[in-house]
Amino acid sequence: MLTLFFRLPLLLALWCGFADFAVAQAPPAAPATPAPAPAPPAAPLPAAPLPPAQNLSVMVVDVQSLLQNSKAAKMVRGQIEQKRNEYSQEISRTEEALRAERDALQRQQTSLAPEALNKKGREFQQKVNNLDLDVQSKRQALEKSNSDALSKIQAAMLRIIADIAKQRKANLVLQRTDLVLFDRSFDVTDEVLQKLDQELPVLNVNFVAPVPPAASAEPAGTAPPATTAKAKRR
């Protein structure tokens, strides 16, 4: 331990001398290279000329009013209502017949055999189902007929609006229902209505025929009549 104690200063001196020698032998640092001067700013490009501002010309049309008040629309509405009344009368007559048949079945409950009563009951239920299908078919036929007729009115109306817009050099047409406040001078509904009545004063509805209920077989759960063994042998 004593030997190590006396050698420690010597080792420290040798280490310090080696560090000084390493620092002394290191090559001098190269002088810093000066940063290049910033490039001058690029000259701004000439701005492109702006196109001339386009004047906005607006038209307003009340489409719902045209579909309510035009001669063609009123005529279509009358024909659809008449056909609806005809269908309602047909359905009412069928319902009355079914009610009478139902009452008759109720009176025959004690006189008919169970098998015969069940058969009549299935036949009656099939008639009720067919009536439901017939009602749906008539309603769909009316909706299709009305839609087709209104499409013809709308097509004529759009042609008239396009012609008026071209005459007025309008580049924007808005529906009245989409606006809250606007200058009434933009509204051309009356002009469109007048020309629409001239171009399409009469429109006959091409009624779509209802699809009749398909003739269905015996209701589910009805087994076909069994073939006897005697008949098989024949």
PDB file of N, CA and C in Angstrom, residues 59 160-170 191 195:
ATOM      1  N   MET A  59     -82.746  34.487 -62.827  1.00  0.00           N
ATOM      2  CA  MET A  59     -84.187  34.281 -63.006  1.00  0.00           C
ATOM      3  C   MET A  59     -84.689  33.404 -61.876  1.00  0.00           C
ATOM      4  N   ILE A 160     -89.285  25.761 -71.963  1.00  0.00           N
ATOM      5  CA  ILE A 160     -89.729  27.150 -71.945  1.00  0.00           C
ATOM      6  C   ILE A 160     -88.798  28.001 -71.076  1.00  0.00           C
ATOM      7  N   ILE A 161     -88.414  27.493 -69.939  1.00  0.00           N
ATOM      8  CA  ILE A 161     -87.510  28.240 -69.056  1.00  0.00           C
ATOM      9  C   ILE A 161     -86.176  28.478 -69.750  1.00  0.00           C
ATOM     10  N   ALA A 162     -85.666  27.467 -70.463  1.00  0.00           N
ATOM     11  CA  ALA A 162     -84.395  27.628 -71.171  1.00  0.00           C
ATOM     12  C   ALA A 162     -84.507  28.689 -72.262  1.00  0.00           C
ATOM     13  N   ASP A 163     -85.643  28.729 -72.963  1.00  0.00           N
ATOM     14  CA  ASP A 163     -85.824  29.746 -74.007  1.00  0.00           C
ATOM     15  C   ASP A 163     -85.869  31.150 -73.404  1.00  0.00           C
ATOM     16  N   ILE A 164     -86.594  31.307 -72.305  1.00  0.00           N
ATOM     17  CA  ILE A 164     -86.677  32.626 -71.664  1.00  0.00           C
ATOM     18  C   ILE A 164     -85.305  33.042 -71.130  1.00  0.00           C
ATOM     19  N   ALA A 165     -84.569  32.095 -70.552  1.00  0.00           N
ATOM     20  CA  ALA A 165     -83.233  32.417 -70.048  1.00  0.00           C
ATOM     21  C   ALA A 165     -82.313  32.857 -71.177  1.00  0.00           C
ATOM     22  N   LYS A 166     -82.449  32.221 -72.326  1.00  0.00           N
ATOM     23  CA  LYS A 166     -81.631  32.613 -73.471  1.00  0.00           C
ATOM     24  C   LYS A 166     -82.003  34.010 -73.954  1.00  0.00           C
ATOM     25  N   GLN A 167     -83.298  34.309 -73.980  1.00  0.00           N
ATOM     26  CA  GLN A 167     -83.728  35.636 -74.419  1.00  0.00           C
ATOM     27  C   GLN A 167     -83.239  36.724 -73.459  1.00  0.00           C
ATOM     28  N   ARG A 168     -83.288  36.433 -72.170  1.00  0.00           N
ATOM     29  CA  ARG A 168     -82.876  37.419 -71.171  1.00  0.00           C
ATOM     30  C   ARG A 168     -81.384  37.369 -70.876  1.00  0.00           C
ATOM     31  N   LYS A 169     -80.690  36.436 -71.493  1.00  0.00           N
ATOM     32  CA  LYS A 169     -79.268  36.232 -71.250  1.00  0.00           C
ATOM     33  C   LYS A 169     -79.000  35.954 -69.771  1.00  0.00           C
ATOM     34  N   ALA A 170     -79.883  35.175 -69.193  1.00  0.00           N
ATOM     35  CA  ALA A 170     -79.726  34.792 -67.786  1.00  0.00           C
ATOM     36  C   ALA A 170     -78.774  33.608 -67.686  1.00  0.00           C
ATOM     37  N   GLU A 191     -94.770  34.358 -66.791  1.00  0.00           N
ATOM     38  CA  GLU A 191     -94.431  34.230 -68.208  1.00  0.00           C
ATOM     39  C   GLU A 191     -94.305  32.771 -68.614  1.00  0.00           C
ATOM     40  N   LYS A 195     -96.813  30.647 -71.385  1.00  0.00           N
ATOM     41  CA  LYS A 195     -96.287  29.892 -72.527  1.00  0.00           C
ATOM     42  C   LYS A 195     -96.543  28.395 -72.373  1.00  0.00           C
TER      43      LYS A 195
END
